[in-house]
Short mmCIF file of N, CA, C and O and ligand atoms in Angstrom, two decimals:
data_model
loop_
_atom_site.label_atom_id
_atom_site.label_comp_id
_atom_site.label_asym_id
_atom_site.label_seq_id
_atom_site.Cartn_x
_atom_site.Cartn_y
_atom_site.Cartn_z
N MET A 203 12.47 6.92 -5.42
CA MET A 203 11.34 7.38 -4.59
C MET A 203 10.07 6.65 -5.01
O MET A 203 9.98 6.14 -6.11
N THR A 204 9.11 6.68 -4.12
CA THR A 204 7.89 5.94 -4.39
C THR A 204 6.74 6.49 -3.55
O THR A 204 6.96 7.24 -2.61
N TYR A 205 5.57 6.10 -3.91
CA TYR A 205 4.41 6.37 -3.05
C TYR A 205 4.22 5.17 -2.14
O TYR A 205 4.68 4.04 -2.46
N VAL A 206 3.56 5.40 -1.01
CA VAL A 206 3.45 4.39 0.04
C VAL A 206 1.99 4.31 0.50
O VAL A 206 1.33 5.34 0.63
N ILE A 207 1.50 3.10 0.73
CA ILE A 207 0.16 2.93 1.29
C ILE A 207 0.29 2.67 2.79
O ILE A 207 1.01 1.76 3.21
N ALA A 208 -0.41 3.47 3.58
CA ALA A 208 -0.27 3.41 5.03
C ALA A 208 -1.52 2.82 5.70
O ALA A 208 -2.39 2.25 5.04
N GLN A 209 -1.57 2.98 6.99
CA GLN A 209 -2.56 2.28 7.82
C GLN A 209 -4.03 2.40 7.41
O GLN A 209 -4.78 1.42 7.58
N PRO A 210 -4.49 3.54 6.93
CA PRO A 210 -5.94 3.62 6.64
C PRO A 210 -6.45 2.61 5.62
O PRO A 210 -7.66 2.35 5.55
N CYS A 211 -5.57 2.01 4.85
CA CYS A 211 -6.00 1.01 3.85
C CYS A 211 -6.29 -0.35 4.49
O CYS A 211 -7.05 -1.13 3.94
N VAL A 212 -5.69 -0.61 5.65
CA VAL A 212 -5.77 -1.95 6.23
C VAL A 212 -7.23 -2.36 6.49
O VAL A 212 -7.99 -1.64 7.14
N ASP A 213 -7.60 -3.49 5.93
CA ASP A 213 -8.95 -4.06 6.03
C ASP A 213 -10.01 -3.22 5.31
O ASP A 213 -11.20 -3.51 5.42
N VAL A 214 -9.59 -2.19 4.61
CA VAL A 214 -10.54 -1.35 3.88
C VAL A 214 -10.47 -1.71 2.38
O VAL A 214 -11.47 -2.11 1.78
N LYS A 215 -9.26 -1.59 1.83
CA LYS A 215 -8.99 -2.05 0.46
C LYS A 215 -10.05 -1.63 -0.55
O LYS A 215 -10.56 -2.44 -1.31
N ASP A 216 -10.36 -0.39 -0.53
CA ASP A 216 -11.38 0.14 -1.45
C ASP A 216 -11.01 -0.04 -2.93
O ASP A 216 -11.88 -0.18 -3.78
N LYS A 217 -9.71 -0.04 -3.20
CA LYS A 217 -9.16 -0.31 -4.54
C LYS A 217 -9.39 0.78 -5.58
O LYS A 217 -9.15 0.54 -6.78
N ALA A 218 -9.85 1.94 -5.18
CA ALA A 218 -9.99 3.03 -6.15
C ALA A 218 -8.63 3.36 -6.77
O ALA A 218 -8.54 3.72 -7.95
N CYS A 219 -7.59 3.22 -6.00
CA CYS A 219 -6.24 3.58 -6.47
C CYS A 219 -5.80 2.72 -7.65
O CYS A 219 -5.13 3.19 -8.57
N ILE A 220 -6.18 1.45 -7.63
CA ILE A 220 -5.75 0.52 -8.67
C ILE A 220 -6.17 1.00 -10.06
O ILE A 220 -5.41 0.90 -11.02
N GLU A 221 -7.37 1.55 -10.13
CA GLU A 221 -7.91 2.03 -11.41
C GLU A 221 -7.07 3.16 -11.99
O GLU A 221 -7.04 3.35 -13.21
N GLU A 222 -6.44 3.91 -11.11
CA GLU A 222 -5.72 5.12 -11.56
C GLU A 222 -4.28 4.86 -11.96
O GLU A 222 -3.69 5.65 -12.69
N CYS A 223 -3.72 3.78 -11.48
CA CYS A 223 -2.27 3.59 -11.67
C CYS A 223 -1.92 3.21 -13.11
O CYS A 223 -2.35 2.17 -13.61
N PRO A 224 -1.14 4.05 -13.80
CA PRO A 224 -0.84 3.80 -15.20
C PRO A 224 0.14 2.64 -15.42
O PRO A 224 0.25 2.13 -16.54
N VAL A 225 0.83 2.23 -14.38
CA VAL A 225 1.81 1.16 -14.53
C VAL A 225 1.43 -0.11 -13.75
O VAL A 225 2.24 -1.04 -13.65
N ASP A 226 0.21 -0.14 -13.21
CA ASP A 226 -0.29 -1.36 -12.57
C ASP A 226 0.66 -1.88 -11.49
O ASP A 226 0.98 -3.06 -11.44
N CYS A 227 1.09 -0.95 -10.63
CA CYS A 227 2.09 -1.34 -9.61
C CYS A 227 1.53 -1.37 -8.21
O CYS A 227 2.27 -1.38 -7.23
N ILE A 228 0.17 -1.37 -8.07
CA ILE A 228 -0.44 -1.43 -6.75
C ILE A 228 -0.97 -2.85 -6.54
O ILE A 228 -1.92 -3.27 -7.20
N TYR A 229 -0.32 -3.58 -5.64
CA TYR A 229 -0.57 -5.00 -5.45
C TYR A 229 -1.47 -5.25 -4.24
O TYR A 229 -1.34 -4.56 -3.22
N GLU A 230 -2.34 -6.25 -4.36
CA GLU A 230 -3.29 -6.54 -3.29
C GLU A 230 -2.83 -7.68 -2.41
O GLU A 230 -2.71 -8.82 -2.86
N GLY A 231 -2.61 -7.37 -1.11
CA GLY A 231 -2.35 -8.40 -0.13
C GLY A 231 -3.64 -8.75 0.59
O GLY A 231 -4.71 -8.28 0.21
N SER A 232 -3.55 -9.57 1.64
CA SER A 232 -4.76 -10.00 2.33
C SER A 232 -5.49 -8.85 3.03
O SER A 232 -6.69 -8.72 2.94
N ARG A 233 -4.72 -8.01 3.73
CA ARG A 233 -5.36 -6.96 4.54
C ARG A 233 -5.11 -5.56 4.01
O ARG A 233 -5.74 -4.60 4.48
N SER A 234 -4.17 -5.42 3.09
CA SER A 234 -3.81 -4.08 2.61
C SER A 234 -3.30 -4.18 1.18
O SER A 234 -2.98 -5.27 0.70
N LEU A 235 -3.24 -3.02 0.54
CA LEU A 235 -2.58 -2.97 -0.75
C LEU A 235 -1.17 -2.40 -0.55
O LEU A 235 -0.91 -1.72 0.44
N TYR A 236 -0.30 -2.70 -1.50
CA TYR A 236 1.10 -2.30 -1.39
C TYR A 236 1.58 -1.75 -2.73
O TYR A 236 1.29 -2.35 -3.77
N ILE A 237 2.30 -0.65 -2.68
CA ILE A 237 2.84 -0.07 -3.91
C ILE A 237 4.27 -0.56 -4.13
O ILE A 237 5.11 -0.48 -3.22
N HIS A 238 4.52 -1.08 -5.32
CA HIS A 238 5.87 -1.58 -5.62
C HIS A 238 6.84 -0.40 -5.76
O HIS A 238 6.66 0.45 -6.65
N PRO A 239 7.85 -0.35 -4.90
CA PRO A 239 8.72 0.84 -4.88
C PRO A 239 9.55 1.03 -6.14
O PRO A 239 9.91 2.16 -6.46
N ASP A 240 9.84 -0.03 -6.84
CA ASP A 240 10.65 0.11 -8.07
C ASP A 240 9.78 0.30 -9.31
O ASP A 240 10.23 0.88 -10.30
N GLU A 241 8.56 -0.17 -9.26
CA GLU A 241 7.68 -0.05 -10.44
C GLU A 241 6.91 1.27 -10.44
O GLU A 241 6.49 1.75 -11.49
N CYS A 242 6.70 1.86 -9.27
CA CYS A 242 5.98 3.13 -9.17
C CYS A 242 6.77 4.24 -9.87
O CYS A 242 7.98 4.37 -9.69
N VAL A 243 6.06 5.00 -10.70
CA VAL A 243 6.72 6.08 -11.45
C VAL A 243 6.44 7.45 -10.84
O VAL A 243 6.66 8.49 -11.47
N ASP A 244 5.96 7.45 -9.60
CA ASP A 244 5.75 8.71 -8.87
C ASP A 244 4.82 9.68 -9.58
O ASP A 244 4.99 10.90 -9.47
N CYS A 245 3.84 9.18 -10.27
CA CYS A 245 2.94 10.08 -11.00
C CYS A 245 1.95 10.78 -10.09
O CYS A 245 1.44 11.84 -10.41
N GLY A 246 1.67 10.15 -8.93
CA GLY A 246 0.76 10.78 -7.97
C GLY A 246 -0.72 10.59 -8.28
O GLY A 246 -1.57 11.11 -7.55
N ALA A 247 -1.06 9.87 -9.32
CA ALA A 247 -2.47 9.73 -9.72
C ALA A 247 -3.31 9.01 -8.66
O ALA A 247 -4.50 9.27 -8.51
N CYS A 248 -2.71 8.08 -7.94
CA CYS A 248 -3.45 7.29 -6.97
C CYS A 248 -3.81 8.07 -5.71
O CYS A 248 -4.84 7.82 -5.09
N GLU A 249 -2.97 8.98 -5.33
CA GLU A 249 -3.08 9.62 -4.02
C GLU A 249 -4.42 10.34 -3.78
O GLU A 249 -5.07 10.10 -2.77
N PRO A 250 -4.88 11.19 -4.70
CA PRO A 250 -6.13 11.91 -4.41
C PRO A 250 -7.39 11.06 -4.48
O PRO A 250 -8.43 11.48 -3.96
N VAL A 251 -7.35 9.88 -5.08
CA VAL A 251 -8.59 9.09 -5.21
C VAL A 251 -8.84 8.17 -4.03
O VAL A 251 -9.93 7.61 -3.90
N CYS A 252 -7.87 8.00 -3.17
CA CYS A 252 -8.07 7.12 -2.01
C CYS A 252 -9.06 7.76 -1.05
O CYS A 252 -8.78 8.83 -0.50
N PRO A 253 -10.21 7.12 -0.82
CA PRO A 253 -11.25 7.74 0.01
C PRO A 253 -10.85 7.88 1.48
O PRO A 253 -11.48 8.64 2.20
N VAL A 254 -9.84 7.12 1.91
CA VAL A 254 -9.45 7.19 3.31
C VAL A 254 -8.06 7.81 3.49
O VAL A 254 -7.46 7.74 4.56
N GLU A 255 -7.56 8.43 2.42
CA GLU A 255 -6.25 9.11 2.46
C GLU A 255 -5.16 8.23 3.05
O GLU A 255 -4.47 8.59 3.99
N ALA A 256 -5.00 7.06 2.43
CA ALA A 256 -3.98 6.12 2.89
C ALA A 256 -2.66 6.26 2.13
O ALA A 256 -1.65 5.69 2.52
N ILE A 257 -2.69 7.02 1.02
CA ILE A 257 -1.52 7.05 0.14
C ILE A 257 -0.72 8.34 0.31
O ILE A 257 -1.29 9.43 0.30
N PHE A 258 0.58 8.17 0.45
CA PHE A 258 1.47 9.32 0.68
C PHE A 258 2.72 9.20 -0.17
O PHE A 258 3.21 8.09 -0.41
N TYR A 259 3.23 10.35 -0.58
CA TYR A 259 4.55 10.36 -1.17
C TYR A 259 5.53 9.97 -0.07
O TYR A 259 5.34 10.32 1.09
N GLU A 260 6.52 9.19 -0.47
CA GLU A 260 7.50 8.65 0.49
C GLU A 260 7.95 9.67 1.56
O GLU A 260 7.99 9.35 2.74
N ASP A 261 8.26 10.88 1.14
CA ASP A 261 8.74 11.89 2.09
C ASP A 261 7.65 12.46 2.98
O ASP A 261 7.94 13.13 3.96
N ASP A 262 6.39 12.20 2.60
CA ASP A 262 5.29 12.83 3.33
C ASP A 262 4.52 11.86 4.22
O ASP A 262 3.46 12.21 4.75
N VAL A 263 5.02 10.63 4.37
CA VAL A 263 4.33 9.67 5.24
C VAL A 263 4.36 10.21 6.67
O VAL A 263 5.43 10.55 7.18
N PRO A 264 3.19 10.32 7.31
CA PRO A 264 3.16 10.81 8.69
C PRO A 264 4.05 9.98 9.61
O PRO A 264 4.16 8.76 9.43
N GLU A 265 4.66 10.64 10.56
CA GLU A 265 5.62 10.02 11.46
C GLU A 265 5.07 8.71 12.06
O GLU A 265 5.76 7.70 12.10
N GLU A 266 3.82 8.73 12.48
CA GLU A 266 3.23 7.56 13.15
C GLU A 266 3.10 6.35 12.20
O GLU A 266 2.92 5.22 12.65
N TRP A 267 3.19 6.60 10.91
CA TRP A 267 3.02 5.53 9.94
C TRP A 267 4.29 5.24 9.14
O TRP A 267 4.25 4.57 8.11
N LYS A 268 5.42 5.69 9.66
CA LYS A 268 6.70 5.50 8.95
C LYS A 268 6.99 4.03 8.64
O LYS A 268 7.61 3.71 7.64
N ASP A 269 6.53 3.14 9.52
CA ASP A 269 6.80 1.71 9.32
C ASP A 269 6.18 1.19 8.03
O ASP A 269 6.60 0.15 7.51
N TYR A 270 5.19 1.88 7.52
CA TYR A 270 4.53 1.42 6.30
C TYR A 270 5.41 1.56 5.07
O TYR A 270 5.21 0.88 4.07
N TYR A 271 6.37 2.45 5.16
CA TYR A 271 7.33 2.53 4.05
C TYR A 271 8.05 1.19 3.93
O TYR A 271 8.11 0.58 2.86
N LYS A 272 8.56 0.72 5.05
CA LYS A 272 9.25 -0.57 5.08
C LYS A 272 8.33 -1.71 4.65
O LYS A 272 8.73 -2.62 3.93
N ALA A 273 7.09 -1.64 5.11
CA ALA A 273 6.13 -2.71 4.79
C ALA A 273 5.89 -2.77 3.28
O ALA A 273 5.85 -3.85 2.69
N ASN A 274 5.73 -1.61 2.65
CA ASN A 274 5.51 -1.59 1.20
C ASN A 274 6.73 -2.12 0.45
O ASN A 274 6.59 -2.84 -0.53
N VAL A 275 7.92 -1.76 0.91
CA VAL A 275 9.13 -2.21 0.23
C VAL A 275 9.37 -3.70 0.46
O VAL A 275 9.57 -4.47 -0.49
N GLU A 276 9.30 -4.12 1.71
CA GLU A 276 9.65 -5.51 2.05
C GLU A 276 8.60 -6.52 1.59
O GLU A 276 8.92 -7.70 1.46
N PHE A 277 7.38 -6.05 1.35
CA PHE A 277 6.35 -6.95 0.85
C PHE A 277 6.83 -7.62 -0.44
O PHE A 277 6.43 -8.73 -0.78
N PHE A 278 7.70 -6.92 -1.16
CA PHE A 278 8.15 -7.43 -2.46
C PHE A 278 9.49 -8.17 -2.40
O PHE A 278 10.03 -8.55 -3.43
N ASP A 279 10.01 -8.40 -1.20
CA ASP A 279 11.27 -9.13 -1.06
C ASP A 279 11.19 -10.49 -1.74
O ASP A 279 12.12 -10.93 -2.40
N GLU A 280 10.06 -11.17 -1.54
CA GLU A 280 9.92 -12.51 -2.13
C GLU A 280 9.31 -12.46 -3.53
O GLU A 280 9.63 -13.29 -4.37
N LEU A 281 8.46 -11.48 -3.75
CA LEU A 281 7.76 -11.40 -5.04
C LEU A 281 8.67 -10.87 -6.15
O LEU A 281 8.45 -11.15 -7.33
N GLY A 282 9.68 -10.10 -5.77
CA GLY A 282 10.53 -9.47 -6.77
C GLY A 282 9.77 -8.37 -7.48
O GLY A 282 9.00 -7.65 -6.86
N SER A 283 9.97 -8.27 -8.79
CA SER A 283 9.31 -7.24 -9.56
C SER A 283 8.45 -7.89 -10.64
O SER A 283 8.88 -8.09 -11.77
N PRO A 284 7.19 -8.23 -10.27
CA PRO A 284 6.34 -8.96 -11.21
C PRO A 284 5.99 -8.15 -12.47
O PRO A 284 5.59 -8.73 -13.47
N GLY A 285 6.09 -6.83 -12.41
CA GLY A 285 5.82 -6.02 -13.59
C GLY A 285 4.35 -5.91 -13.94
O GLY A 285 3.99 -5.74 -15.10
N GLY A 286 3.49 -6.00 -12.94
CA GLY A 286 2.05 -5.85 -13.19
C GLY A 286 1.26 -6.57 -12.11
O GLY A 286 1.42 -7.77 -11.93
N ALA A 287 0.41 -5.81 -11.43
CA ALA A 287 -0.35 -6.38 -10.32
C ALA A 287 -1.55 -7.19 -10.79
O ALA A 287 -1.93 -8.17 -10.16
N SER A 288 -2.15 -6.79 -11.91
CA SER A 288 -3.41 -7.41 -12.30
C SER A 288 -3.24 -8.89 -12.63
O SER A 288 -4.12 -9.70 -12.38
N LYS A 289 -2.09 -9.26 -13.15
CA LYS A 289 -1.91 -10.67 -13.49
C LYS A 289 -1.72 -11.54 -12.25
O LYS A 289 -1.93 -12.75 -12.31
N LEU A 290 -1.34 -10.93 -11.13
CA LEU A 290 -1.18 -11.69 -9.88
C LEU A 290 -2.50 -11.79 -9.12
O LEU A 290 -2.77 -12.79 -8.46
N GLY A 291 -3.31 -10.74 -9.19
CA GLY A 291 -4.54 -10.73 -8.41
C GLY A 291 -4.25 -10.67 -6.93
O GLY A 291 -3.22 -10.13 -6.51
N LEU A 292 -5.14 -11.28 -6.15
CA LEU A 292 -4.97 -11.26 -4.69
C LEU A 292 -3.78 -12.13 -4.27
O LEU A 292 -3.70 -13.30 -4.63
N ILE A 293 -2.88 -11.52 -3.52
CA ILE A 293 -1.74 -12.25 -2.96
C ILE A 293 -2.12 -12.54 -1.51
O ILE A 293 -2.29 -11.62 -0.72
N GLU A 294 -2.29 -13.81 -1.18
CA GLU A 294 -2.84 -14.12 0.13
C GLU A 294 -1.81 -14.09 1.24
O GLU A 294 -1.54 -15.10 1.91
N SER A 295 -1.20 -12.91 1.40
CA SER A 295 -0.27 -12.71 2.50
C SER A 295 -0.16 -11.22 2.76
O SER A 295 -0.71 -10.41 2.01
N ASP A 296 0.53 -10.87 3.83
CA ASP A 296 0.79 -9.48 4.16
C ASP A 296 2.19 -9.37 4.71
O ASP A 296 2.79 -10.36 5.13
N HIS A 297 2.72 -8.15 4.71
CA HIS A 297 3.96 -7.92 5.44
C HIS A 297 3.68 -8.26 6.91
O HIS A 297 2.58 -7.97 7.41
N PRO A 298 4.62 -8.89 7.62
CA PRO A 298 4.40 -9.30 9.01
C PRO A 298 3.90 -8.15 9.89
O PRO A 298 3.07 -8.36 10.79
N PHE A 299 4.37 -6.96 9.62
CA PHE A 299 3.94 -5.80 10.40
C PHE A 299 2.44 -5.56 10.23
O PHE A 299 1.72 -5.32 11.20
N VAL A 300 1.97 -5.67 9.01
CA VAL A 300 0.54 -5.47 8.73
C VAL A 300 -0.27 -6.67 9.25
O VAL A 300 -1.33 -6.50 9.85
N ALA A 301 0.25 -7.87 9.05
CA ALA A 301 -0.45 -9.08 9.48
C ALA A 301 -0.69 -9.07 10.99
O ALA A 301 -1.69 -9.60 11.47
N ALA A 302 0.23 -8.44 11.74
CA ALA A 302 0.15 -8.45 13.20
C ALA A 302 -0.74 -7.35 13.77
O ALA A 302 -0.98 -7.30 14.97
N LEU A 303 -1.25 -6.49 12.93
CA LEU A 303 -2.09 -5.40 13.43
C LEU A 303 -3.40 -5.96 13.99
O LEU A 303 -3.91 -6.96 13.48
N PRO A 304 -3.94 -5.32 15.02
CA PRO A 304 -5.22 -5.80 15.58
C PRO A 304 -6.33 -5.76 14.53
O PRO A 304 -6.30 -4.93 13.62
N ALA A 305 -7.30 -6.64 14.69
CA ALA A 305 -8.38 -6.76 13.70
C ALA A 305 -9.22 -5.49 13.60
O ALA A 305 -9.83 -5.21 12.57
N ASP A 306 -9.24 -4.70 14.69
CA ASP A 306 -10.07 -3.49 14.68
C ASP A 306 -9.23 -2.23 14.49
O ASP A 306 -9.58 -1.16 14.98
N ILE A 307 -8.15 -2.36 13.74
CA ILE A 307 -7.23 -1.22 13.56
C ILE A 307 -7.92 -0.03 12.90
O ILE A 307 -7.60 1.12 13.17
N ASN A 308 -8.88 -0.30 12.03
CA ASN A 308 -9.62 0.79 11.38
C ASN A 308 -11.12 0.63 11.61
O ASN A 308 -11.90 0.51 10.67
N PRO A 309 -11.56 0.63 12.86
CA PRO A 309 -12.96 0.34 13.18
C PRO A 309 -13.93 1.30 12.49
O PRO A 309 -15.01 0.91 12.07
N ALA A 310 -13.53 2.54 12.34
CA ALA A 310 -14.44 3.55 11.78
C ALA A 310 -14.73 3.30 10.32
O ALA A 310 -15.71 3.81 9.78
N GLU A 311 -13.89 2.51 9.66
CA GLU A 311 -14.04 2.31 8.23
C GLU A 311 -14.92 1.10 7.91
O GLU A 311 -15.21 0.84 6.76
N HIS A 312 -15.28 0.33 8.94
CA HIS A 312 -16.02 -0.90 8.65
C HIS A 312 -17.49 -0.64 8.43
O HIS A 312 -18.02 0.34 8.91
S1 SF4 B 224 -7.79 3.56 -2.61
FE1 SF4 B 224 -6.88 3.73 -0.55
S2 SF4 B 224 -8.05 2.31 0.75
FE2 SF4 B 224 -8.43 1.84 -1.39
S3 SF4 B 224 -7.00 0.20 -1.84
FE3 SF4 B 224 -6.09 2.11 -2.51
S4 SF4 B 224 -4.89 2.75 -0.73
FE4 SF4 B 224 -6.28 1.21 0.00
S1 SF4 B 225 2.14 7.23 -7.87
FE1 SF4 B 225 1.45 6.65 -9.93
S2 SF4 B 225 2.74 4.93 -10.48
FE2 SF4 B 225 2.93 5.18 -8.28
S3 SF4 B 225 1.42 3.80 -7.41
FE3 SF4 B 225 0.45 5.81 -7.61
S4 SF4 B 225 -0.57 5.77 -9.58
FE4 SF4 B 225 0.91 4.08 -9.57
#
C-alpha cells in the first residue's frame, strides 16, 4: 500500500510534503510530485500538510482521481527505486497522463 498524490498538486508543487517524509520518497516531476509506491512506509505524515489536499491513502483516492494511483506507480517504471528523492532533485518529466493535462487544470491555485 502507498500514499498517492492526485490532481490538486499539478502545477502547484508547494512541496510542504517533502519536508515531512521520513524516507524521502516524494519525487519531483515537471508538473507534479509523485510518491514512490515501494519506498513509502505509509506513515501518513505528508497528507495533513498538503495545503491543497492532494495526498490520499491509496484506498481513499477520490473516484475522479483514481488514475493518479497509476500515474504515481508508473512514474517509477523507468526510474526504478532510487532510494531517495533529494539526490535526484527535479526530474524533468511527468507521467504521460499528467503531462497531457490542460495547462489550466488547477486555475484557482495559480
Ligand atoms: S504538499 Fe501537496 S501540493 Fe505540495 S508538493 Fe506535496 S502534494 Fe503537491
Ligand atoms: S506516507 Fe509517509 S512515507 Fe509515504 S510519502 Fe507520505 S510521508 Fe513519505
